[in-house]
PDB file of C-alpha atoms in Angstrom:
ATOM      1  CA  PRO A   1       5.332 -11.150  41.443  1.00  0.00           C
ATOM      2  CA  SER A   2       1.853  -9.655  41.339  1.00  0.00           C
ATOM      3  CA  ASN A   3       2.865  -6.748  39.057  1.00  0.00           C
ATOM      4  CA  GLN A   4       4.030  -9.074  36.273  1.00  0.00           C
ATOM      5  CA  ILE A   5       1.708  -9.487  33.272  1.00  0.00           C
ATOM      6  CA  ARG A   6       1.108 -12.892  31.743  1.00  0.00           C
ATOM      7  CA  LEU A   7       1.840 -12.655  27.993  1.00  0.00           C
ATOM      8  CA  THR A   8      -0.837 -15.067  26.790  1.00  0.00           C
ATOM      9  CA  ASN A   9      -2.760 -13.164  24.118  1.00  0.00           C
ATOM     10  CA  VAL A  10      -0.491 -10.152  23.761  1.00  0.00           C
ATOM     11  CA  SER A  11       1.286  -8.519  20.844  1.00  0.00           C
ATOM     12  CA  LEU A  12       4.013  -6.154  22.015  1.00  0.00           C
ATOM     13  CA  VAL A  13       4.835  -3.059  19.983  1.00  0.00           C
ATOM     14  CA  ARG A  14       8.213  -1.491  20.773  1.00  0.00           C
ATOM     15  CA  LEU A  15       9.682   1.859  19.791  1.00  0.00           C
ATOM     16  CA  LYS A  16      13.132   3.184  20.649  1.00  0.00           C
ATOM     17  CA  LYS A  17      13.016   6.941  21.168  1.00  0.00           C
ATOM     18  CA  GLY A  18      15.920   8.898  22.568  1.00  0.00           C
ATOM     19  CA  LYS A  19      17.880   6.388  24.609  1.00  0.00           C
ATOM     20  CA  LYS A  20      14.868   4.492  25.965  1.00  0.00           C
ATOM     21  CA  ARG A  21      12.754   1.677  24.581  1.00  0.00           C
ATOM     22  CA  PHE A  22       9.009   1.979  25.125  1.00  0.00           C
ATOM     23  CA  GLU A  23       6.432  -0.807  24.857  1.00  0.00           C
ATOM     24  CA  ILE A  24       2.661  -1.120  24.659  1.00  0.00           C
ATOM     25  CA  ALA A  25       0.559  -4.272  25.087  1.00  0.00           C
ATOM     26  CA  CYS A  26      -1.972  -4.875  22.305  1.00  0.00           C
ATOM     27  CA  TYR A  27      -4.431  -7.581  21.285  1.00  0.00           C
ATOM     28  CA  LYS A  28      -3.148  -9.923  18.587  1.00  0.00           C
ATOM     29  CA  ASN A  29      -4.131  -8.972  15.004  1.00  0.00           C
ATOM     30  CA  LYS A  30      -5.484  -5.579  16.147  1.00  0.00           C
ATOM     31  CA  VAL A  31      -2.217  -3.725  15.462  1.00  0.00           C
ATOM     32  CA  LEU A  32      -2.345  -4.503  11.735  1.00  0.00           C
ATOM     33  CA  GLU A  33      -6.053  -3.605  11.632  1.00  0.00           C
ATOM     34  CA  TYR A  34      -5.242  -0.262  13.280  1.00  0.00           C
ATOM     35  CA  ARG A  35      -2.374   0.419  10.861  1.00  0.00           C
ATOM     36  CA  SER A  36      -4.540  -0.351   7.835  1.00  0.00           C
ATOM     37  CA  GLY A  37      -7.379   1.857   9.124  1.00  0.00           C
ATOM     38  CA  ILE A  38      -9.868  -0.978   9.747  1.00  0.00           C
ATOM     39  CA  GLU A  39      -9.791  -0.416  13.511  1.00  0.00           C
ATOM     40  CA  THR A  40      -9.803   3.162  14.858  1.00  0.00           C
ATOM     41  CA  ASP A  41     -10.758   2.701  18.507  1.00  0.00           C
ATOM     42  CA  LEU A  42      -7.659   2.458  20.710  1.00  0.00           C
ATOM     43  CA  ASP A  43      -9.671   0.654  23.412  1.00  0.00           C
ATOM     44  CA  ASN A  44     -10.107  -2.262  21.003  1.00  0.00           C
ATOM     45  CA  VAL A  45      -6.374  -2.325  20.221  1.00  0.00           C
ATOM     46  CA  LEU A  46      -4.753  -1.900  23.638  1.00  0.00           C
ATOM     47  CA  GLN A  47      -4.868  -4.510  26.373  1.00  0.00           C
ATOM     48  CA  ILE A  48      -3.662  -1.896  28.881  1.00  0.00           C
ATOM     49  CA  PRO A  49      -3.854   1.852  28.119  1.00  0.00           C
ATOM     50  CA  ASN A  50      -0.338   2.543  29.442  1.00  0.00           C
ATOM     51  CA  VAL A  51       3.171   2.962  28.043  1.00  0.00           C
ATOM     52  CA  PHE A  52       5.728   0.584  29.537  1.00  0.00           C
ATOM     53  CA  LEU A  53       9.494   0.255  29.734  1.00  0.00           C
ATOM     54  CA  SER A  54       8.846  -3.476  30.112  1.00  0.00           C
ATOM     55  CA  VAL A  55       5.389  -5.020  29.682  1.00  0.00           C
ATOM     56  CA  GLY A  56       6.592  -8.406  30.957  1.00  0.00           C
ATOM     57  CA  LYS A  57       7.821  -6.900  34.249  1.00  0.00           C
ATOM     58  CA  GLY A  58       4.815  -4.595  34.540  1.00  0.00           C
ATOM     59  CA  GLN A  59       7.192  -1.620  34.578  1.00  0.00           C
ATOM     60  CA  THR A  60       5.371   1.515  33.348  1.00  0.00           C
ATOM     61  CA  ALA A  61       7.308   4.342  31.727  1.00  0.00           C
ATOM     62  CA  PRO A  62       7.880   7.291  34.114  1.00  0.00           C
ATOM     63  CA  THR A  63       6.239  10.570  33.068  1.00  0.00           C
ATOM     64  CA  GLN A  64       9.622  12.343  32.871  1.00  0.00           C
ATOM     65  CA  ASP A  65      10.966   9.657  30.477  1.00  0.00           C
ATOM     66  CA  LEU A  66       7.944  10.101  28.186  1.00  0.00           C
ATOM     67  CA  ALA A  67       8.247  13.905  28.293  1.00  0.00           C
ATOM     68  CA  LYS A  68      11.967  13.747  27.462  1.00  0.00           C
ATOM     69  CA  ALA A  69      11.482  11.335  24.553  1.00  0.00           C
ATOM     70  CA  PHE A  70       8.206  12.578  23.029  1.00  0.00           C
ATOM     71  CA  GLY A  71       8.008  16.194  24.233  1.00  0.00           C
ATOM     72  CA  PRO A  72       6.451  17.613  27.416  1.00  0.00           C
ATOM     73  CA  LYS A  73       3.174  18.607  25.719  1.00  0.00           C
ATOM     74  CA  THR A  74       2.524  15.237  24.020  1.00  0.00           C
ATOM     75  CA  SER A  75      -0.430  13.365  25.536  1.00  0.00           C
ATOM     76  CA  VAL A  76      -0.265   9.670  26.437  1.00  0.00           C
ATOM     77  CA  ASP A  77      -2.814   8.908  23.677  1.00  0.00           C
ATOM     78  CA  ASP A  78      -0.598  10.630  21.081  1.00  0.00           C
ATOM     79  CA  ILE A  79       2.458   8.757  22.366  1.00  0.00           C
ATOM     80  CA  ILE A  80       0.568   5.438  22.137  1.00  0.00           C
ATOM     81  CA  GLN A  81      -0.514   6.273  18.573  1.00  0.00           C
ATOM     82  CA  GLU A  82       3.077   7.061  17.572  1.00  0.00           C
ATOM     83  CA  ILE A  83       4.295   3.762  19.036  1.00  0.00           C
ATOM     84  CA  LEU A  84       1.462   1.932  17.257  1.00  0.00           C
ATOM     85  CA  LYS A  85       2.267   3.509  13.891  1.00  0.00           C
ATOM     86  CA  LYS A  86       6.083   3.482  13.984  1.00  0.00           C
ATOM     87  CA  GLY A  87       6.933   0.730  16.447  1.00  0.00           C
ATOM     88  CA  GLU A  88       8.174  -2.757  15.756  1.00  0.00           C
ATOM     89  CA  MET A  89       5.706  -5.535  16.478  1.00  0.00           C
ATOM     90  CA  GLN A  90       6.971  -8.515  18.453  1.00  0.00           C
ATOM     91  CA  VAL A  91       5.149 -11.718  17.478  1.00  0.00           C
ATOM     92  CA  GLY A  92       5.794 -15.438  17.866  1.00  0.00           C
ATOM     93  CA  GLU A  93       6.870 -17.709  15.009  1.00  0.00           C
ATOM     94  CA  LYS A  94       3.365 -19.110  14.513  1.00  0.00           C
ATOM     95  CA  GLU A  95       1.790 -15.644  14.371  1.00  0.00           C
ATOM     96  CA  ARG A  96       4.567 -14.370  12.091  1.00  0.00           C
ATOM     97  CA  HIS A  97       3.939 -17.212   9.647  1.00  0.00           C
ATOM     98  CA  ALA A  98       0.148 -16.608   9.680  1.00  0.00           C
ATOM     99  CA  GLN A  99       0.729 -12.870   9.197  1.00  0.00           C
ATOM    100  CA  ALA A 100       3.104 -13.466   6.240  1.00  0.00           C
ATOM    101  CA  GLU A 101       0.595 -15.853   4.650  1.00  0.00           C
ATOM    102  CA  ARG A 102      -2.237 -13.331   5.076  1.00  0.00           C
ATOM    103  CA  ILE A 103      -0.177 -10.517   3.503  1.00  0.00           C
ATOM    104  CA  HIS A 104       0.950 -12.845   0.695  1.00  0.00           C
ATOM    105  CA  ASN A 105      -2.672 -13.739  -0.179  1.00  0.00           C
ATOM    106  CA  GLU A 106      -3.672 -10.077  -0.081  1.00  0.00           C
ATOM    107  CA  VAL A 107      -0.771  -9.101  -2.377  1.00  0.00           C
ATOM    108  CA  VAL A 108      -1.704 -11.836  -4.876  1.00  0.00           C
ATOM    109  CA  ASP A 109      -5.374 -10.736  -4.876  1.00  0.00           C
ATOM    110  CA  ILE A 110      -4.475  -7.070  -5.450  1.00  0.00           C
ATOM    111  CA  VAL A 111      -2.069  -7.920  -8.283  1.00  0.00           C
ATOM    112  CA  ALA A 112      -4.559 -10.323  -9.929  1.00  0.00           C
ATOM    113  CA  GLY A 113      -7.125  -7.520 -10.018  1.00  0.00           C
ATOM    114  CA  LYS A 114      -4.786  -4.997 -11.632  1.00  0.00           C
ATOM    115  CA  LEU A 115      -2.892  -6.943 -14.328  1.00  0.00           C
ATOM    116  CA  VAL A 116      -4.193  -8.445 -17.577  1.00  0.00           C
ATOM    117  CA  ASP A 117      -2.925 -10.344 -20.589  1.00  0.00           C
ATOM    118  CA  PRO A 118      -2.057  -7.462 -22.986  1.00  0.00           C
ATOM    119  CA  LYS A 119      -3.417  -9.299 -26.059  1.00  0.00           C
ATOM    120  CA  SER A 120      -6.689 -10.764 -24.783  1.00  0.00           C
ATOM    121  CA  LYS A 121      -7.231  -8.129 -22.034  1.00  0.00           C
ATOM    122  CA  ARG A 122      -8.297 -10.996 -19.766  1.00  0.00           C
ATOM    123  CA  VAL A 123      -7.423 -11.147 -16.087  1.00  0.00           C
ATOM    124  CA  TYR A 124      -5.259 -13.934 -14.688  1.00  0.00           C
ATOM    125  CA  THR A 125      -6.378 -16.193 -11.847  1.00  0.00           C
ATOM    126  CA  ALA A 126      -4.771 -15.702  -8.419  1.00  0.00           C
ATOM    127  CA  GLY A 127      -3.046 -19.099  -8.869  1.00  0.00           C
ATOM    128  CA  MET A 128      -1.334 -18.019 -12.107  1.00  0.00           C
ATOM    129  CA  ILE A 129      -0.162 -14.745 -10.538  1.00  0.00           C
ATOM    130  CA  GLU A 130       1.146 -16.690  -7.531  1.00  0.00           C
ATOM    131  CA  LYS A 131       3.184 -19.035  -9.777  1.00  0.00           C
ATOM    132  CA  ALA A 132       4.615 -16.070 -11.718  1.00  0.00           C
ATOM    133  CA  LEU A 133       5.667 -14.370  -8.460  1.00  0.00           C
ATOM    134  CA  GLU A 134       7.245 -17.608  -7.197  1.00  0.00           C
ATOM    135  CA  GLN A 135       9.239 -17.750 -10.437  1.00  0.00           C
ATOM    136  CA  LEU A 136      10.452 -14.181  -9.884  1.00  0.00           C
ATOM    137  CA  SER A 137      11.277 -14.933  -6.260  1.00  0.00           C
ATOM    138  CA  SER A 138      13.473 -17.912  -7.190  1.00  0.00           C
ATOM    139  CA  GLN A 139      15.101 -15.821  -9.942  1.00  0.00           C
ATOM    140  CA  GLY A 140      15.903 -13.139  -7.343  1.00  0.00           C
ATOM    141  CA  ALA A 141      17.558 -15.724  -5.085  1.00  0.00           C
ATOM    142  CA  GLN A 142      19.528 -17.081  -8.064  1.00  0.00           C
ATOM    143  CA  HIS A 143      20.798 -13.587  -8.977  1.00  0.00           C
ATOM    144  CA  LYS A 144      22.030 -13.100  -5.407  1.00  0.00           C
ATOM    145  CA  GLN A 145      23.916 -16.420  -5.534  1.00  0.00           C
ATOM    146  CA  GLU A 146      25.483 -15.433  -8.856  1.00  0.00           C
ATOM    147  CA  GLU A 147      26.701 -12.158  -7.347  1.00  0.00           C
ATOM    148  CA  TYR A 148      28.299 -13.984  -4.405  1.00  0.00           C
ATOM    149  CA  GLY A 149      29.862 -16.627  -6.648  1.00  0.00           C
ATOM    150  CA  LYS A 150      31.491 -14.320  -9.210  1.00  0.00           C
ATOM    151  CA  GLY A 151      34.724 -15.485 -10.807  1.00  0.00           C
ATOM    152  CA  SER A 152      34.049 -19.201 -10.447  1.00  0.00           C
ATOM    153  CA  GLY A 153      32.741 -19.816 -13.978  1.00  0.00           C
ATOM    154  CA  THR A 154      34.076 -19.482 -17.508  1.00  0.00           C
ATOM    155  CA  ALA A 155      34.532 -16.086 -19.197  1.00  0.00           C
ATOM    156  CA  THR A 156      31.305 -14.299 -20.135  1.00  0.00           C
ATOM    157  CA  PRO A 157      31.022 -12.555 -23.523  1.00  0.00           C
ATOM    158  CA  THR A 158      30.835  -8.739 -23.247  1.00  0.00           C
ATOM    159  CA  ALA A 159      27.386  -8.446 -24.868  1.00  0.00           C
ATOM    160  CA  ASP A 160      25.948 -10.971 -22.433  1.00  0.00           C
ATOM    161  CA  GLY A 161      27.584  -9.120 -19.559  1.00  0.00           C
ATOM    162  CA  GLU A 162      25.961  -5.882 -20.668  1.00  0.00           C
ATOM    163  CA  ALA A 163      22.553  -7.572 -20.872  1.00  0.00           C
ATOM    164  CA  LYS A 164      23.016  -8.917 -17.348  1.00  0.00           C
ATOM    165  CA  GLY A 165      24.000  -5.429 -16.178  1.00  0.00           C
ATOM    166  CA  LYS A 166      20.777  -4.008 -17.571  1.00  0.00           C
ATOM    167  CA  LYS A 167      18.739  -6.752 -15.918  1.00  0.00           C
ATOM    168  CA  LYS A 168      20.293  -5.860 -12.554  1.00  0.00           C
ATOM    169  CA  ASP A 169      18.611  -2.450 -12.750  1.00  0.00           C
ATOM    170  CA  LEU A 170      15.143  -3.961 -13.218  1.00  0.00           C
ATOM    171  CA  PRO A 171      12.720  -4.149 -10.246  1.00  0.00           C
ATOM    172  CA  THR A 172      13.038  -7.455  -8.385  1.00  0.00           C
ATOM    173  CA  TRP A 173      10.667  -9.536  -6.275  1.00  0.00           C
ATOM    174  CA  THR A 174      11.919 -11.696  -3.417  1.00  0.00           C
ATOM    175  CA  GLY A 175       8.629 -12.436  -1.653  1.00  0.00           C
ATOM    176  CA  VAL A 176       6.460 -10.690   0.939  1.00  0.00           C
ATOM    177  CA  VAL A 177       7.697  -9.198   4.191  1.00  0.00           C
ATOM    178  CA  THR A 178       5.602  -8.464   7.284  1.00  0.00           C
ATOM    179  CA  THR A 179       7.031  -4.972   7.807  1.00  0.00           C
ATOM    180  CA  LYS A 180       5.339  -3.354   4.768  1.00  0.00           C
ATOM    181  CA  SER A 181       1.678  -3.016   3.816  1.00  0.00           C
ATOM    182  CA  ALA A 182       0.150  -5.405   1.269  1.00  0.00           C
ATOM    183  CA  LYS A 183      -0.701  -2.463  -1.017  1.00  0.00           C
ATOM    184  CA  SER A 184       2.868  -1.155  -1.231  1.00  0.00           C
ATOM    185  CA  GLN A 185       4.209  -4.687  -1.792  1.00  0.00           C
ATOM    186  CA  ALA A 186       1.579  -5.353  -4.476  1.00  0.00           C
ATOM    187  CA  LEU A 187       2.889  -2.276  -6.288  1.00  0.00           C
ATOM    188  CA  GLU A 188       6.463  -3.672  -6.103  1.00  0.00           C
ATOM    189  CA  ALA A 189       5.246  -7.081  -7.320  1.00  0.00           C
ATOM    190  CA  MET A 190       3.458  -5.513 -10.313  1.00  0.00           C
ATOM    191  CA  LYS A 191       6.553  -3.513 -11.297  1.00  0.00           C
ATOM    192  CA  ALA A 192       8.663  -6.697 -11.200  1.00  0.00           C
ATOM    193  CA  LEU A 193       6.106  -8.752 -13.178  1.00  0.00           C
ATOM    194  CA  ILE A 194       5.851  -6.043 -15.850  1.00  0.00           C
ATOM    195  CA  ALA A 195       9.645  -5.702 -16.045  1.00  0.00           C
ATOM    196  CA  TRP A 196      10.486  -9.430 -16.229  1.00  0.00           C
ATOM    197  CA  GLN A 197       7.316 -10.764 -17.946  1.00  0.00           C
ATOM    198  CA  PRO A 198       7.357 -14.381 -16.614  1.00  0.00           C
ATOM    199  CA  ILE A 199       3.842 -14.365 -18.108  1.00  0.00           C
ATOM    200  CA  PRO A 200       2.648 -11.667 -20.558  1.00  0.00           C
ATOM    201  CA  VAL A 201       1.208  -8.874 -18.374  1.00  0.00           C
ATOM    202  CA  SER A 202       0.279  -5.204 -18.536  1.00  0.00           C
ATOM    203  CA  ARG A 203      -1.626  -2.864 -16.240  1.00  0.00           C
ATOM    204  CA  ALA A 204      -5.407  -3.179 -16.471  1.00  0.00           C
ATOM    205  CA  ARG A 205      -6.728   0.250 -17.372  1.00  0.00           C
ATOM    206  CA  MET A 206     -10.036   1.696 -18.511  1.00  0.00           C
ATOM    207  CA  ARG A 207     -10.144   4.528 -21.030  1.00  0.00           C
ATOM    208  CA  LEU A 208     -12.566   7.205 -19.820  1.00  0.00           C
ATOM    209  CA  ARG A 209     -13.880  10.628 -20.748  1.00  0.00           C
ATOM    210  CA  VAL A 210     -14.682  12.964 -17.835  1.00  0.00           C
ATOM    211  CA  THR A 211     -16.586  16.196 -18.480  1.00  0.00           C
ATOM    212  CA  CYS A 212     -17.245  18.907 -15.921  1.00  0.00           C
ATOM    213  CA  PRO A 213     -18.529  22.525 -16.002  1.00  0.00           C
ATOM    214  CA  THR A 214     -15.580  24.973 -15.861  1.00  0.00           C
ATOM    215  CA  SER A 215     -17.334  26.950 -13.097  1.00  0.00           C
ATOM    216  CA  ILE A 216     -16.924  23.976 -10.708  1.00  0.00           C
ATOM    217  CA  LEU A 217     -13.327  23.044 -11.637  1.00  0.00           C
ATOM    218  CA  LYS A 218     -11.522  25.661  -9.554  1.00  0.00           C
ATOM    219  CA  GLN A 219     -13.586  25.191  -6.418  1.00  0.00           C
ATOM    220  CA  ALA A 220     -11.413  24.275  -3.440  1.00  0.00           C
ATOM    221  CA  MET A 221     -11.751  20.842  -1.924  1.00  0.00           C
ATOM    222  CA  LYS A 222     -12.453  20.365   1.768  1.00  0.00           C
ATOM    223  CA  ARG A 223      -9.891  18.190   3.491  1.00  0.00           C
ATOM    224  CA  GLY A 224     -11.643  14.906   4.175  1.00  0.00           C
ATOM    225  CA  PRO A 225     -10.994  11.176   4.034  1.00  0.00           C
ATOM    226  CA  LYS A 226      -8.617  10.195   1.267  1.00  0.00           C
ATOM    227  CA  GLU A 227     -10.283   8.872  -1.835  1.00  0.00           C
ATOM    228  CA  ALA A 228      -9.892   5.366  -3.266  1.00  0.00           C
ATOM    229  CA  ALA A 229      -7.169   6.419  -5.699  1.00  0.00           C
ATOM    230  CA  GLN A 230      -4.945   7.633  -2.863  1.00  0.00           C
ATOM    231  CA  GLU A 231      -5.642   4.577  -0.718  1.00  0.00           C
ATOM    232  CA  GLU A 232      -4.435   2.390  -3.566  1.00  0.00           C
ATOM    233  CA  GLY A 233      -1.033   3.980  -3.065  1.00  0.00           C
ATOM    234  CA  GLU A 234      -0.984   5.318  -6.609  1.00  0.00           C
ATOM    235  CA  VAL A 235      -1.333   8.984  -5.664  1.00  0.00           C
ATOM    236  CA  ALA A 236       1.499   9.956  -3.379  1.00  0.00           C
ATOM    237  CA  ASP A 237       0.818  13.694  -3.566  1.00  0.00           C
ATOM    238  CA  GLY A 238      -1.937  14.182  -0.995  1.00  0.00           C
ATOM    239  CA  GLU A 239      -1.918  17.979  -1.417  1.00  0.00           C
ATOM    240  CA  LYS A 240      -2.542  17.714  -5.130  1.00  0.00           C
ATOM    241  CA  ALA A 241      -5.547  15.481  -4.536  1.00  0.00           C
ATOM    242  CA  THR A 242      -7.025  17.834  -1.910  1.00  0.00           C
ATOM    243  CA  GLY A 243      -6.581  21.052  -3.949  1.00  0.00           C
ATOM    244  CA  THR A 244      -9.288  21.942  -6.452  1.00  0.00           C
ATOM    245  CA  VAL A 245     -12.035  19.781  -7.984  1.00  0.00           C
ATOM    246  CA  LYS A 246      -9.927  19.584 -11.155  1.00  0.00           C
ATOM    247  CA  ASP A 247      -6.874  18.394  -9.152  1.00  0.00           C
ATOM    248  CA  ARG A 248      -8.952  15.694  -7.482  1.00  0.00           C
ATOM    249  CA  ILE A 249     -10.362  14.443 -10.795  1.00  0.00           C
ATOM    250  CA  LEU A 250      -6.856  14.328 -12.332  1.00  0.00           C
ATOM    251  CA  SER A 251      -5.539  12.447  -9.268  1.00  0.00           C
ATOM    252  CA  TYR A 252      -7.660   9.457 -10.385  1.00  0.00           C
ATOM    253  CA  VAL A 253      -6.292   9.554 -13.956  1.00  0.00           C
ATOM    254  CA  GLU A 254      -3.095   7.532 -14.374  1.00  0.00           C
ATOM    255  CA  GLN A 255      -2.326   8.810 -17.870  1.00  0.00           C
ATOM    256  CA  VAL A 256      -3.949  11.825 -19.527  1.00  0.00           C
ATOM    257  CA  GLU A 257      -4.510  11.420 -23.275  1.00  0.00           C
ATOM    258  CA  THR A 258      -6.179  14.768 -24.044  1.00  0.00           C
ATOM    259  CA  GLN A 259      -7.411  17.689 -21.984  1.00  0.00           C
ATOM    260  CA  ASP A 260      -9.519  20.504 -23.446  1.00  0.00           C
ATOM    261  CA  THR A 261     -12.035  23.239 -22.631  1.00  0.00           C
ATOM    262  CA  LEU A 262     -15.045  23.493 -24.932  1.00  0.00           C
ATOM    263  CA  GLY A 263     -17.095  26.597 -24.115  1.00  0.00           C
ATOM    264  CA  GLN A 264     -18.326  26.216 -20.525  1.00  0.00           C
ATOM    265  CA  GLU A 265     -17.227  22.588 -20.284  1.00  0.00           C
ATOM    266  CA  TRP A 266     -13.866  20.992 -19.477  1.00  0.00           C
ATOM    267  CA  GLU A 267     -13.080  17.540 -20.815  1.00  0.00           C
ATOM    268  CA  VAL A 268     -10.293  15.065 -20.087  1.00  0.00           C
ATOM    269  CA  VAL A 269      -9.719  11.695 -21.768  1.00  0.00           C
ATOM    270  CA  GLY A 270      -7.342   9.299 -20.062  1.00  0.00           C
ATOM    271  CA  PHE A 271      -6.655   5.928 -18.468  1.00  0.00           C
ATOM    272  CA  VAL A 272      -7.915   4.935 -15.025  1.00  0.00           C
ATOM    273  CA  GLU A 273      -7.447   1.755 -12.998  1.00  0.00           C
ATOM    274  CA  PRO A 274     -10.686  -0.255 -12.688  1.00  0.00           C
ATOM    275  CA  GLY A 275     -10.426  -0.043  -8.888  1.00  0.00           C
ATOM    276  CA  ALA A 276     -10.563   3.774  -8.999  1.00  0.00           C
ATOM    277  CA  PHE A 277     -13.535   3.968 -11.405  1.00  0.00           C
ATOM    278  CA  LYS A 278     -16.256   3.775  -8.750  1.00  0.00           C
ATOM    279  CA  GLY A 279     -14.637   6.450  -6.568  1.00  0.00           C
ATOM    280  CA  LEU A 280     -14.169   8.767  -9.546  1.00  0.00           C
ATOM    281  CA  GLY A 281     -17.799   8.345 -10.645  1.00  0.00           C
ATOM    282  CA  GLU A 282     -19.103   9.026  -7.141  1.00  0.00           C
ATOM    283  CA  PHE A 283     -16.865  12.062  -6.711  1.00  0.00           C
ATOM    284  CA  VAL A 284     -17.799  13.634 -10.071  1.00  0.00           C
ATOM    285  CA  GLY A 285     -21.516  12.927  -9.555  1.00  0.00           C
ATOM    286  CA  GLY A 286     -21.544  14.312  -6.025  1.00  0.00           C
ATOM    287  CA  GLU A 287     -19.270  17.317  -6.501  1.00  0.00           C
ATOM    288  CA  THR A 288     -20.958  18.536  -9.702  1.00  0.00           C
ATOM    289  CA  LYS A 289     -24.489  17.655  -8.507  1.00  0.00           C
ATOM    290  CA  GLY A 290     -25.036  15.589 -11.642  1.00  0.00           C
ATOM    291  CA  LYS A 291     -23.686  18.178 -14.110  1.00  0.00           C
ATOM    292  CA  GLY A 292     -20.410  16.282 -14.675  1.00  0.00           C
ATOM    293  CA  ARG A 293     -20.175  12.935 -16.485  1.00  0.00           C
ATOM    294  CA  VAL A 294     -17.872   9.931 -16.581  1.00  0.00           C
ATOM    295  CA  GLU A 295     -18.080   7.852 -19.781  1.00  0.00           C
ATOM    296  CA  VAL A 296     -16.306   4.559 -20.434  1.00  0.00           C
ATOM    297  CA  LEU A 297     -14.659   4.661 -23.880  1.00  0.00           C
ATOM    298  CA  ASP A 298     -12.820   1.336 -23.623  1.00  0.00           C
ATOM    299  CA  MET A 299     -13.207  -1.338 -20.953  1.00  0.00           C
ATOM    300  CA  ALA A 300      -9.706  -2.791 -20.713  1.00  0.00           C
ATOM    301  CA  VAL A 301     -10.572  -5.752 -18.509  1.00  0.00           C
ATOM    302  CA  VAL A 302     -12.568  -8.626 -19.942  1.00  0.00           C
ATOM    303  CA  HIS A 303     -13.295 -11.167 -17.204  1.00  0.00           C
ATOM    304  CA  GLU A 304     -13.139 -14.877 -17.884  1.00  0.00           C
ATOM    305  CA  GLY A 305     -16.438 -16.135 -19.297  1.00  0.00           C
ATOM    306  CA  ASP A 306     -17.592 -12.700 -20.537  1.00  0.00           C
TER     307      ASP A 306
END
């Protein structure tokens, strides 16, 4: 039939709302770009700017169905955005494999940039991080098999049993999934690597001193784009980071060592991830018009060959 749409270069995104299932037709790869903030123009994401009950049959969703499910005052654009953000993406096996591989590589790159050898303070190569994660992944599968196969072996000493019980509570890594962002999965991978230590690792952190005039500290922040520290997924409290200048500065600091006010100047010494250093420096420089300073007291990461 003429109203049917040929699904050649289409990614379907489906969302069940109320008792109906709604679909939109998108260009391949554009959905993930939209969700990660790379693509913001809906025209570049959607193949057809309509909401469907069935894309394959060319059956658009009636207005009354949309109003009942999403609310009578919700615009079609807002409905499409909700489906894009919360819906489930339907992709073929080939695309799913390519997507998983892309997320896996991104996770490995993020982790390799944030973990170091605690003794030498040197970063690991992506290949070494990948091997360590593979080791954890196979360990996770082994633990699952052990749980299913309980009672088939010889008696386990109590002390060993207690140790195994404690290990069960540790963060685990079973490999990447395509339903979560690379950043959130990288955070899970780091927690598991630090907990299990298949290779000696610790978080890469720089020790900094930030100074700022007290008169600027309590100034309210304007709500704008989220800063690098929040985008890294480390700062979950968005309100804290968009409060005062002081709140925003502290949102970059993972661990505060000391915090003091000396006359007209406030000073904080603490640990910051290398990835957040640039954003912090730019924020302090811009917000204080050059009156604030960020000093590196200890560079935790020493790159290979330095």
